[in-house]
Short mmCIF file of C-alpha atoms in Angstrom, two decimals:
data_model
loop_
_atom_site.label_atom_id
_atom_site.label_comp_id
_atom_site.label_asym_id
_atom_site.label_seq_id
_atom_site.Cartn_x
_atom_site.Cartn_y
_atom_site.Cartn_z
CA MET U 1 -14.11 -18.93 5.06
CA GLY U 2 -16.33 -20.63 2.39
CA GLY U 3 -16.16 -20.77 -1.19
CA VAL U 4 -16.88 -18.21 -3.65
CA SER U 5 -20.05 -18.14 -6.32
CA HIS U 6 -19.35 -16.62 -9.68
CA SER U 7 -22.62 -17.49 -11.15
CA SER U 8 -23.19 -14.30 -13.36
CA LEU U 9 -19.52 -13.03 -13.64
CA SER U 10 -18.05 -13.54 -17.26
CA PRO U 11 -16.05 -16.37 -18.48
CA LEU U 12 -12.31 -15.44 -18.11
CA PRO U 13 -9.87 -15.76 -20.82
CA SER U 14 -7.41 -18.85 -20.90
CA SER U 15 -4.15 -18.87 -19.05
CA ASP U 16 -2.83 -21.67 -21.04
CA ARG U 17 -2.20 -20.01 -24.37
CA ALA U 18 1.09 -18.36 -23.85
CA ASP U 19 1.81 -17.72 -27.40
CA VAL U 20 -1.62 -15.82 -27.60
CA VAL U 21 -0.75 -13.86 -24.51
CA ALA U 22 2.60 -13.06 -26.15
CA ARG U 23 1.08 -11.77 -29.19
CA LEU U 24 -1.65 -9.76 -27.34
CA ARG U 25 1.05 -7.87 -25.41
CA SER U 26 3.11 -7.20 -28.24
CA ALA U 27 0.16 -5.62 -29.88
CA LEU U 28 -1.01 -3.69 -27.00
CA LEU U 29 2.65 -2.20 -26.56
CA GLY U 30 3.10 -1.64 -30.35
CA ALA U 31 -0.21 0.47 -29.91
CA SER U 32 1.37 2.54 -27.18
CA PHE U 33 -1.52 1.03 -24.75
CA THR U 34 0.60 1.92 -21.82
CA ALA U 35 0.32 4.52 -18.96
CA ASP U 36 2.22 7.11 -20.74
CA GLY U 37 0.44 6.37 -23.89
CA LEU U 38 -3.08 6.78 -22.36
CA LEU U 39 -1.76 10.18 -20.74
CA ASP U 40 -0.90 11.47 -24.05
CA LEU U 41 -3.96 10.47 -25.84
CA LEU U 42 -6.59 11.10 -23.17
CA GLY U 43 -4.76 14.36 -21.60
CA ALA U 44 -4.72 14.74 -17.67
CA PRO U 45 -8.02 15.55 -16.92
CA ALA U 46 -9.84 12.64 -18.72
CA TYR U 47 -7.04 10.36 -17.63
CA ALA U 48 -7.68 11.33 -13.80
CA ALA U 49 -11.43 10.95 -14.36
CA LEU U 50 -10.71 7.26 -15.05
CA ALA U 51 -9.34 6.68 -12.16
CA ARG U 52 -12.57 7.96 -10.39
CA SER U 53 -14.52 5.45 -12.47
CA GLU U 54 -15.95 8.53 -14.80
CA THR U 55 -15.85 7.28 -18.38
CA VAL U 56 -17.44 10.18 -20.42
CA PRO U 57 -14.28 12.42 -20.99
CA ALA U 58 -12.42 9.32 -21.99
CA LEU U 59 -15.38 8.30 -24.15
CA ARG U 60 -14.94 11.87 -26.01
CA ALA U 61 -11.11 11.67 -26.29
CA THR U 62 -11.46 8.45 -28.19
CA ARG U 63 -14.00 9.15 -31.07
CA GLY U 64 -11.19 8.67 -33.72
CA ASP U 65 -10.23 5.35 -35.04
CA THR U 66 -6.46 5.19 -34.15
CA PRO U 67 -5.41 1.56 -32.96
CA LEU U 68 -4.87 3.15 -29.46
CA GLU U 69 -8.32 4.55 -29.48
CA THR U 70 -9.58 1.33 -30.65
CA LEU U 71 -8.10 -0.59 -27.55
CA VAL U 72 -8.97 2.21 -25.13
CA ARG U 73 -12.44 1.92 -25.98
CA LEU U 74 -12.41 -1.72 -25.79
CA PHE U 75 -10.48 -2.70 -23.02
CA LEU U 76 -10.81 0.27 -20.53
CA LEU U 77 -14.13 1.74 -21.63
CA GLN U 78 -15.60 -1.86 -22.45
CA GLN U 79 -17.58 -0.63 -25.56
CA PRO U 80 -18.33 -2.99 -28.30
CA VAL U 81 -16.10 -2.12 -31.38
CA PRO U 82 -16.29 -3.07 -35.00
CA ARG U 83 -14.55 -6.67 -35.36
CA ALA U 84 -12.78 -5.18 -38.84
CA ARG U 85 -11.19 -2.21 -36.73
CA VAL U 86 -9.96 -4.67 -33.98
CA ALA U 87 -8.54 -6.88 -36.54
CA ASP U 88 -6.15 -4.30 -37.76
CA VAL U 89 -4.86 -3.94 -34.14
CA LEU U 90 -4.90 -7.23 -32.43
CA PRO U 91 -4.90 -11.09 -33.64
CA VAL U 92 -8.49 -11.09 -33.45
CA GLU U 93 -9.06 -14.82 -34.16
CA ASP U 94 -6.71 -15.77 -31.41
CA VAL U 95 -7.97 -13.54 -28.68
CA LEU U 96 -11.56 -14.58 -29.67
CA GLU U 97 -10.54 -18.15 -29.43
CA SER U 98 -8.75 -17.86 -25.93
CA GLY U 99 -11.50 -15.64 -24.73
CA TRP U 100 -9.99 -12.30 -24.44
CA LEU U 101 -13.00 -10.91 -26.55
CA THR U 102 -16.17 -12.17 -27.05
CA PRO U 103 -18.73 -11.62 -30.19
CA ALA U 104 -21.16 -8.73 -29.63
CA GLY U 105 -23.91 -7.87 -31.94
CA GLU U 106 -23.50 -8.12 -35.81
CA ASP U 107 -19.80 -7.65 -36.64
CA GLU U 108 -18.62 -6.38 -33.27
CA VAL U 109 -16.45 -7.65 -30.47
CA ALA U 110 -16.37 -6.79 -26.77
CA ALA U 111 -13.58 -7.38 -24.00
CA THR U 112 -14.36 -10.00 -21.53
CA VAL U 113 -12.12 -8.51 -18.98
CA ASP U 114 -10.44 -4.88 -18.04
CA ILE U 115 -7.05 -4.55 -19.23
CA ARG U 116 -5.50 -1.22 -17.35
CA PRO U 117 -2.06 -0.02 -18.51
CA TYR U 118 -0.03 0.17 -15.23
CA GLY U 119 3.48 2.01 -14.91
CA GLY U 120 5.60 0.06 -12.32
CA LEU U 121 7.82 1.82 -9.82
CA ASP U 122 10.72 2.04 -12.37
CA GLY U 123 8.26 2.70 -15.38
CA GLU U 124 7.78 -0.94 -16.40
CA ASP U 125 4.70 -1.31 -18.88
CA TRP U 126 2.51 -3.56 -17.13
CA PHE U 127 -1.06 -4.61 -17.56
CA ILE U 128 -3.54 -5.35 -14.73
CA VAL U 129 -6.29 -7.69 -15.50
CA SER U 130 -9.56 -7.47 -13.56
CA ASP U 131 -13.35 -7.90 -14.08
CA LEU U 132 -15.24 -5.68 -16.54
CA GLY U 133 -16.03 -2.23 -14.79
CA CYS U 134 -14.01 -2.97 -11.81
CA ALA U 135 -10.70 -1.38 -12.51
CA VAL U 136 -11.05 1.03 -9.57
CA GLY U 137 -12.82 0.78 -6.12
CA GLY U 138 -13.46 3.38 -3.74
CA ALA U 139 -16.34 5.86 -2.71
CA GLY U 140 -17.55 6.07 -6.41
CA GLY U 141 -18.80 2.43 -6.49
CA ILE U 142 -17.14 -0.52 -8.31
CA GLY U 143 -19.58 -0.99 -10.64
CA SER U 144 -20.58 -4.59 -9.70
CA ARG U 145 -22.16 -6.22 -6.65
CA GLU U 146 -21.34 -9.71 -7.35
CA GLU U 147 -19.80 -11.46 -4.35
CA GLY U 148 -16.39 -12.77 -6.21
CA VAL U 149 -15.63 -9.86 -8.21
CA VAL U 150 -11.89 -9.15 -8.89
CA LEU U 151 -10.90 -5.33 -8.71
CA GLY U 152 -7.92 -3.97 -10.42
CA VAL U 153 -5.44 -1.08 -8.98
CA GLY U 154 -6.95 1.25 -6.51
CA GLY U 155 -5.11 3.70 -4.09
CA ALA U 156 -4.72 0.87 -1.41
CA SER U 157 -2.91 -1.26 -3.99
CA THR U 158 -0.29 1.61 -5.12
CA THR U 159 -0.07 2.60 -1.40
CA LEU U 160 1.04 -0.90 -0.38
CA ALA U 161 3.27 -1.44 -3.58
CA GLY U 162 4.96 2.05 -2.77
CA ILE U 163 5.78 1.14 1.09
CA THR U 164 7.21 -2.33 0.32
CA VAL U 165 10.76 -3.12 0.91
CA ARG U 166 12.33 -3.64 -2.55
CA THR U 167 15.49 -5.57 -1.66
CA PRO U 168 16.58 -8.64 -3.47
CA VAL U 169 15.01 -11.91 -1.62
CA ASP U 170 14.58 -15.44 -2.45
CA SER U 171 11.13 -16.26 -1.51
CA ALA U 172 8.02 -13.98 -1.31
CA LEU U 173 4.35 -14.31 -0.46
CA ASP U 174 1.47 -12.21 -1.73
CA LEU U 175 -1.44 -12.95 0.57
CA GLY U 176 -5.09 -12.29 -0.66
CA THR U 177 -3.55 -11.46 -4.45
CA GLY U 178 -6.55 -10.11 -5.99
CA SER U 179 -5.56 -9.17 -9.58
CA GLY U 180 -1.97 -9.73 -8.85
CA ILE U 181 -0.20 -6.34 -8.60
CA GLN U 182 1.77 -7.11 -5.37
CA ALA U 183 2.68 -10.38 -6.97
CA LEU U 184 3.79 -8.61 -10.23
CA HIS U 185 5.60 -6.13 -8.08
CA VAL U 186 7.66 -8.70 -6.10
CA ALA U 187 8.53 -10.68 -9.06
CA GLN U 188 11.04 -8.26 -9.88
CA HIS U 189 13.29 -9.01 -6.90
CA ALA U 190 12.09 -12.59 -5.66
CA THR U 191 13.31 -15.41 -6.94
CA ARG U 192 10.16 -17.24 -6.04
CA VAL U 193 6.82 -15.91 -5.45
CA THR U 194 3.77 -17.56 -3.96
CA ALA U 195 0.32 -16.02 -4.22
CA THR U 196 -2.88 -17.04 -2.35
CA ASP U 197 -6.31 -15.99 -2.58
CA LEU U 198 -9.67 -17.38 -1.12
CA ASN U 199 -11.26 -16.58 -4.65
CA PRO U 200 -10.09 -18.89 -7.30
CA ARG U 201 -11.22 -16.14 -9.70
CA ALA U 202 -8.70 -13.83 -8.25
CA LEU U 203 -5.95 -16.57 -8.66
CA HIS U 204 -6.76 -16.80 -12.39
CA MET U 205 -6.72 -13.15 -12.84
CA THR U 206 -3.29 -12.89 -11.16
CA ALA U 207 -1.84 -15.43 -13.71
CA LEU U 208 -3.35 -13.31 -16.71
CA THR U 209 -1.82 -10.34 -14.92
CA LEU U 210 1.61 -11.79 -14.54
CA ALA U 211 1.64 -13.35 -18.16
CA LEU U 212 0.39 -10.23 -19.88
CA SER U 213 2.88 -8.10 -18.07
CA GLY U 214 5.75 -10.26 -19.35
CA ALA U 215 6.58 -11.60 -15.49
CA PRO U 216 7.48 -15.15 -14.40
CA ALA U 217 4.49 -17.04 -13.26
CA ALA U 218 3.75 -17.65 -9.64
CA ASP U 219 3.14 -20.42 -7.28
CA LEU U 220 -0.85 -19.79 -7.02
CA ARG U 221 -2.62 -21.40 -4.19
CA GLU U 222 -6.36 -21.21 -3.20
CA GLY U 223 -7.44 -20.81 0.45
CA SER U 224 -7.86 -18.36 3.27
CA LEU U 225 -4.90 -16.61 4.97
CA PHE U 226 -2.15 -18.86 5.41
CA GLU U 227 -4.19 -22.19 5.26
CA PRO U 228 -2.71 -22.97 1.60
CA LEU U 229 0.82 -22.90 2.81
CA HIS U 230 2.66 -26.04 3.92
CA ALA U 231 3.29 -26.07 7.88
CA ASP U 232 6.98 -25.36 7.47
CA GLU U 233 7.02 -22.87 4.59
CA THR U 234 8.85 -19.39 5.71
CA TYR U 235 9.37 -16.33 3.60
CA ASP U 236 11.83 -13.63 3.23
CA LEU U 237 9.21 -10.95 2.35
CA ILE U 238 5.09 -11.13 2.96
CA VAL U 239 2.71 -8.54 1.41
CA SER U 240 -0.98 -8.36 1.67
CA ASN U 241 -3.75 -5.71 0.90
CA PRO U 242 -6.22 -7.97 2.67
CA PRO U 243 -10.00 -7.85 2.61
CA PHE U 244 -9.83 -5.44 5.77
CA VAL U 245 -13.29 -3.89 6.03
CA ILE U 246 -14.84 -4.07 9.33
CA SER U 247 -18.46 -4.91 8.17
CA PRO U 248 -21.51 -6.72 9.62
CA ALA U 249 -21.85 -9.08 6.68
CA ALA U 250 -19.40 -10.81 4.33
CA ARG U 251 -21.15 -9.82 1.18
CA LEU U 252 -17.95 -9.01 -1.02
CA THR U 253 -14.90 -11.12 -0.93
CA TYR U 254 -12.50 -8.58 -2.12
CA ARG U 255 -13.08 -6.47 0.86
CA ASP U 256 -14.98 -8.38 3.78
CA GLY U 257 -12.74 -10.77 5.45
CA GLY U 258 -15.56 -12.80 6.99
CA MET U 259 -14.45 -12.51 10.64
CA ALA U 260 -15.77 -10.36 13.34
CA GLY U 261 -14.52 -6.95 13.76
CA ASP U 262 -10.79 -6.41 12.85
CA ASP U 263 -10.11 -10.02 13.90
CA LEU U 264 -8.81 -10.73 10.25
CA CYS U 265 -6.29 -8.10 10.49
CA ARG U 266 -4.88 -9.08 14.11
CA THR U 267 -5.08 -12.82 12.91
CA LEU U 268 -3.00 -12.08 9.74
CA VAL U 269 -0.43 -9.89 11.63
CA GLN U 270 -0.21 -12.34 14.62
CA GLU U 271 0.33 -15.46 12.41
CA SER U 272 2.79 -13.92 9.88
CA GLY U 273 5.66 -13.90 12.81
CA ASN U 274 6.09 -17.60 12.47
CA ARG U 275 6.15 -17.36 8.46
CA LEU U 276 9.20 -15.20 8.27
CA ASN U 277 12.64 -15.80 7.90
CA GLU U 278 15.34 -13.95 10.00
CA GLY U 279 15.65 -10.46 8.84
CA GLY U 280 12.51 -10.96 6.75
CA TYR U 281 9.70 -8.31 6.30
CA ALA U 282 5.88 -8.61 6.54
CA GLN U 283 3.84 -5.60 5.51
CA PHE U 284 0.12 -5.10 5.39
CA LEU U 285 -2.51 -2.48 5.12
CA ALA U 286 -5.25 -2.76 7.58
CA ASN U 287 -8.06 -1.37 9.51
CA TRP U 288 -8.59 -1.42 13.39
CA GLN U 289 -11.28 -0.27 15.72
CA HIS U 290 -11.01 2.52 18.23
CA VAL U 291 -13.02 1.15 21.17
CA GLU U 292 -14.40 2.92 23.93
CA GLY U 293 -12.23 2.86 26.59
CA GLU U 294 -9.16 1.28 24.90
CA ASP U 295 -6.09 2.90 23.73
CA TRP U 296 -5.77 2.05 20.01
CA GLN U 297 -2.18 2.05 20.04
CA ASP U 298 -2.04 -0.79 22.92
CA ARG U 299 -4.62 -2.46 21.03
CA LEU U 300 -2.03 -2.78 17.92
CA ARG U 301 0.96 -3.39 20.00
CA SER U 302 -0.68 -6.69 21.26
CA TRP U 303 -1.10 -7.84 17.74
CA VAL U 304 2.58 -7.70 17.26
CA PRO U 305 4.04 -11.32 17.29
CA ARG U 306 7.21 -12.21 19.48
CA GLY U 307 10.35 -12.18 17.87
CA CYS U 308 9.21 -9.24 15.46
CA ASP U 309 10.09 -5.57 15.31
CA ALA U 310 7.13 -3.29 14.27
CA TRP U 311 6.58 -0.03 12.85
CA ILE U 312 2.84 0.58 12.68
CA VAL U 313 1.52 4.07 11.09
CA GLN U 314 -2.02 5.29 11.28
CA ARG U 315 -2.77 7.24 8.19
CA GLU U 316 -6.51 8.14 8.73
CA VAL U 317 -9.29 7.83 11.31
CA GLN U 318 -12.96 7.98 10.34
CA ASP U 319 -15.85 7.98 12.67
CA VAL U 320 -18.63 5.02 12.30
CA THR U 321 -21.05 7.10 10.12
CA GLN U 322 -18.18 8.27 7.93
CA TYR U 323 -16.82 4.65 7.49
CA ALA U 324 -20.19 3.14 6.73
CA GLU U 325 -21.05 5.70 4.18
CA LEU U 326 -17.49 5.05 2.57
CA TRP U 327 -18.22 1.43 1.96
CA LEU U 328 -21.98 1.53 1.41
CA ARG U 329 -20.68 3.68 -1.54
CA ASP U 330 -18.07 1.19 -2.70
CA ALA U 331 -20.64 -1.51 -2.92
CA GLY U 332 -23.33 0.67 -4.71
CA ASP U 333 -25.95 0.39 -2.03
CA HIS U 334 -26.40 4.26 -2.04
CA ARG U 335 -28.11 3.67 -5.45
CA SER U 336 -30.47 1.07 -3.92
CA ASP U 337 -33.88 1.60 -2.57
CA PRO U 338 -33.72 4.26 0.11
CA THR U 339 -35.61 1.95 2.65
CA GLU U 340 -32.97 -0.83 1.93
CA TYR U 341 -29.86 1.63 2.09
CA GLN U 342 -31.27 2.83 5.39
CA ALA U 343 -31.64 -0.95 6.82
CA LEU U 344 -28.22 -1.49 5.79
CA TYR U 345 -26.69 1.78 7.54
CA ASP U 346 -28.57 0.84 10.49
CA ALA U 347 -26.89 -2.51 10.47
CA TRP U 348 -23.29 -1.12 10.38
CA LEU U 349 -24.14 1.39 13.12
CA ASP U 350 -25.59 -1.57 15.24
CA GLU U 351 -22.68 -3.52 14.69
CA PHE U 352 -20.33 -0.84 15.98
CA GLU U 353 -22.38 -0.04 18.86
CA ALA U 354 -22.38 -3.65 20.08
CA ARG U 355 -18.61 -3.75 19.83
CA LYS U 356 -18.38 -0.07 21.47
CA VAL U 357 -16.33 0.99 18.47
CA LYS U 358 -16.33 4.90 18.02
CA ALA U 359 -13.87 5.11 14.96
CA VAL U 360 -11.93 2.96 12.47
CA GLY U 361 -8.31 3.64 11.91
CA PHE U 362 -6.54 2.99 8.52
CA GLY U 363 -2.67 2.47 8.30
CA TRP U 364 0.29 0.68 7.38
CA ILE U 365 1.84 -2.41 9.50
CA THR U 366 5.27 -3.45 8.73
CA LEU U 367 6.95 -6.23 10.80
CA ARG U 368 10.60 -7.49 10.49
CA ARG U 369 11.71 -10.76 12.20
CA THR U 370 14.40 -10.19 14.62
CA SER U 371 16.39 -12.36 17.19
CA ALA U 372 17.13 -9.19 19.20
CA ALA U 373 16.13 -9.72 23.06
CA GLU U 374 14.11 -6.65 23.09
CA PRO U 375 11.95 -6.01 19.82
CA SER U 376 11.23 -2.55 18.93
CA ILE U 377 7.69 -1.60 18.26
CA THR U 378 6.84 1.99 17.18
CA VAL U 379 2.93 2.75 16.95
CA GLU U 380 2.31 6.30 15.71
CA GLU U 381 -0.16 8.60 13.83
CA TRP U 382 1.28 10.37 10.72
CA PRO U 383 -1.70 11.79 8.76
CA HIS U 384 0.41 14.21 6.75
CA SER U 385 1.45 14.03 3.15
CA VAL U 386 4.42 11.48 2.37
CA GLU U 387 6.42 10.93 -0.62
CA GLN U 388 5.97 7.71 -2.41
CA PRO U 389 7.91 5.28 -2.94
CA LEU U 390 8.75 4.77 0.72
CA GLY U 391 10.24 1.20 0.78
CA GLU U 392 13.72 2.51 1.18
CA THR U 393 12.53 4.64 4.04
CA VAL U 394 10.78 1.51 5.51
CA ARG U 395 14.17 -0.48 5.46
CA ALA U 396 16.26 2.52 6.73
CA HIS U 397 13.95 2.89 9.78
CA PHE U 398 14.86 -0.51 10.81
CA ASP U 399 18.51 -0.29 10.01
CA ARG U 400 18.32 2.78 12.61
CA VAL U 401 16.23 0.78 15.05
CA ASP U 402 19.26 -1.90 14.72
CA TYR U 403 21.69 1.10 15.49
CA LEU U 404 19.97 2.42 18.34
CA ARG U 405 19.46 -0.73 19.83
CA ALA U 406 23.43 -1.35 19.74
CA HIS U 407 24.42 1.87 21.10
CA ASP U 408 23.91 3.25 24.57
CA ASP U 409 24.42 6.93 25.35
CA ALA U 410 28.09 6.32 25.47
CA GLY U 411 28.18 4.86 22.19
CA LEU U 412 25.97 7.66 20.62
CA LEU U 413 28.32 10.27 21.91
CA ALA U 414 31.31 8.10 20.11
CA GLY U 415 29.54 7.91 16.86
CA HIS U 416 29.73 9.86 13.72
CA PHE U 417 26.66 11.14 12.15
CA ARG U 418 25.59 13.03 8.72
CA LEU U 419 22.60 15.26 8.47
CA VAL U 420 20.11 13.42 6.12
CA THR U 421 20.04 15.25 2.90
CA GLU U 422 16.71 17.27 2.06
CA VAL U 423 16.49 18.56 5.41
CA VAL U 424 16.14 22.24 6.24
CA GLN U 425 15.76 24.47 9.16
CA GLU U 426 13.00 26.82 10.04
CA GLN U 427 13.01 29.22 12.60
CA VAL U 428 9.80 30.33 14.02
CA GLY U 429 9.20 33.67 15.81
CA LEU U 430 7.71 36.80 15.93
CA PRO U 431 8.62 39.28 13.14
CA GLY U 432 11.78 41.24 14.11
CA ALA U 433 12.47 39.40 17.31
CA GLU U 434 16.22 38.82 17.95
CA ASP U 435 15.64 34.97 18.68
CA PRO U 436 13.30 32.66 17.33
CA GLU U 437 10.88 30.98 19.66
CA HIS U 438 11.90 27.84 18.51
CA VAL U 439 13.96 25.86 15.65
CA VAL U 440 12.03 23.31 13.31
CA LEU U 441 13.91 20.75 11.39
CA ARG U 442 11.97 19.29 8.41
CA GLN U 443 12.33 16.52 5.64
CA HIS U 444 11.35 17.19 2.32
CA ARG U 445 11.60 13.73 1.24
CA GLY U 446 10.02 10.49 2.75
CA MET U 447 7.86 10.82 5.67
CA ARG U 448 8.38 14.37 5.38
CA ARG U 449 8.68 14.63 9.43
CA ALA U 450 9.28 18.01 11.36
CA THR U 451 10.54 18.17 14.93
CA LYS U 452 11.16 20.82 17.00
CA VAL U 453 14.67 21.13 18.47
CA ASP U 454 16.52 23.60 20.89
CA THR U 455 19.60 25.75 19.81
CA VAL U 456 21.97 23.17 20.91
CA GLY U 457 20.13 20.61 19.00
CA ALA U 458 19.95 22.75 15.79
CA GLY U 459 23.70 23.46 16.08
CA PHE U 460 24.63 19.80 16.40
CA ALA U 461 22.76 18.57 13.33
CA GLY U 462 24.19 21.45 11.37
CA VAL U 463 27.75 20.48 11.70
CA CYS U 464 27.02 16.64 11.51
CA ASP U 465 29.01 15.59 8.28
CA GLY U 466 30.45 12.45 9.62
CA THR U 467 34.00 13.91 10.66
CA LEU U 468 33.51 14.56 14.05
CA SER U 469 32.18 12.34 16.70
CA ALA U 470 28.92 13.38 18.52
CA GLY U 471 30.78 14.16 21.84
CA ARG U 472 33.45 16.33 20.16
CA ILE U 473 30.81 18.25 18.43
CA LEU U 474 29.09 18.78 21.79
CA ASP U 475 32.35 19.95 23.46
CA ALA U 476 32.79 22.74 20.76
CA ILE U 477 29.20 23.61 21.12
CA ALA U 478 29.71 23.87 25.07
CA GLN U 479 32.60 26.07 24.79
CA LEU U 480 30.56 28.50 22.23
CA VAL U 481 27.62 28.72 24.53
CA GLY U 482 29.49 28.68 27.88
CA GLU U 483 28.03 25.50 29.06
CA ASP U 484 29.54 22.69 31.10
CA PRO U 485 30.35 20.05 28.53
CA VAL U 486 30.10 17.28 31.01
CA LEU U 487 26.32 18.43 31.60
CA LEU U 488 25.67 19.09 27.90
CA ARG U 489 27.14 15.40 27.14
CA ASP U 490 24.52 13.94 29.97
CA ARG U 491 21.35 15.74 28.32
CA THR U 492 22.03 15.61 24.76
CA PRO U 493 22.11 11.85 23.81
CA ALA U 494 18.14 11.80 24.25
CA GLN U 495 17.75 14.48 21.43
CA ILE U 496 20.50 12.78 19.26
CA ARG U 497 18.50 9.43 19.51
CA LEU U 498 15.16 11.16 18.61
CA LEU U 499 16.83 12.75 15.64
CA VAL U 500 18.27 9.45 14.53
CA GLU U 501 15.24 7.34 15.26
CA GLN U 502 13.04 10.06 13.06
CA GLY U 503 15.55 9.91 10.11
CA PHE U 504 17.20 13.40 10.50
CA LEU U 505 20.46 12.12 11.17
CA GLU U 506 22.07 9.06 9.96
CA PRO U 507 25.11 6.92 11.41
CA ALA U 508 27.99 8.01 9.08
CA GLU U 509 30.00 4.47 9.57
#
């Protein structure tokens, strides 16, 4: 992949003036320019509208002259503000000199970058720095069609942050860092953070994001995928929200990977295996093609590198017309000349037709490096609601993989289990019927799964509190229902295995 042109993008603030950045951060926090402060000032509707790139409600809510209103109009709404008003809030001379602000008209100043307050997973007061008008991507359009534009926080960014395993690690890699949100998160639990990006402008933004958020600096390296790394470099955690969009042309660096079809995501997944330390995780968001005559799950299984367990979750599928429309709107192409828009739309459909692609899937890919003789690969579709953050749920999934891999049926029957908290039982059947048609166990946390069980499975799960072994519980159930205990022990381990695999039961030991 080649270099990036930034000809008409605004000059960026200096990342070398640590004293200015510290004073700027102090001033922003002092004025309550935080996620909570914004919600209090704007109210929920205007705050939500900002996430959709709609600014009118926020403009109406900031017609006063308080310090917080001044900062919102300056950095979020990108409105020129009288210099005298800004001087009451910020060290105006220093931020002008270091490039955070620029003169605008007579006696006014304007922001050179978007600064967006961002609450971390534990409520930290952070700031994400991105290009003007590009704080949020998505179907509303990003407000710029510049090739090297750097986006701020979007739904994909927060999704990846939420599913990432947050155990303390020595080394972490944020591949394709963008504005630095993932690097900011991993800096909280990694001793050393490396961040890479093809776009040098993105690396500069990441440096600003980390500094303005009070986080340690990262090792920033320019280049595509794993190219900037030394041959022997490995990590305990790799995260990436890559430019995964499957498009006919690599016009926008932040989203178009520059490889054919879903090759970029495949390459990223396949090459990450050799970059992980034993027990290390690699976690990605990705798109993948649904190709005519091919099982999409088999396609994804073929991506998983040797020596890695994998958990791949498809969260959404769009047919090729929906997909093309989404990303044409993202680039603002729907606002272009109708003939030009139609030609672009045709080009997308031509590309898909040539590759026999009928739909595109979106989801999460998590790998874990393992020395197990038979790695576990789980590929599933789960479009239902989940409860973020899911990092602990992801970690627990692989712990259960280890447990099940180490225990045959006899081992399961000798094991002790507990019913996971927040699991409820639902009985489904006709009103007034003596017995339910079936019983459903449902999780109210994490993945929020639901699974059908028979009466034995429901009874077994209900008494699992860690005190009795699975075998002894089944013997008691056999006596209650008048069934042969040997036959019950033979047929139940598969159901126990499924309940453990899906997170309804956890090993008590």
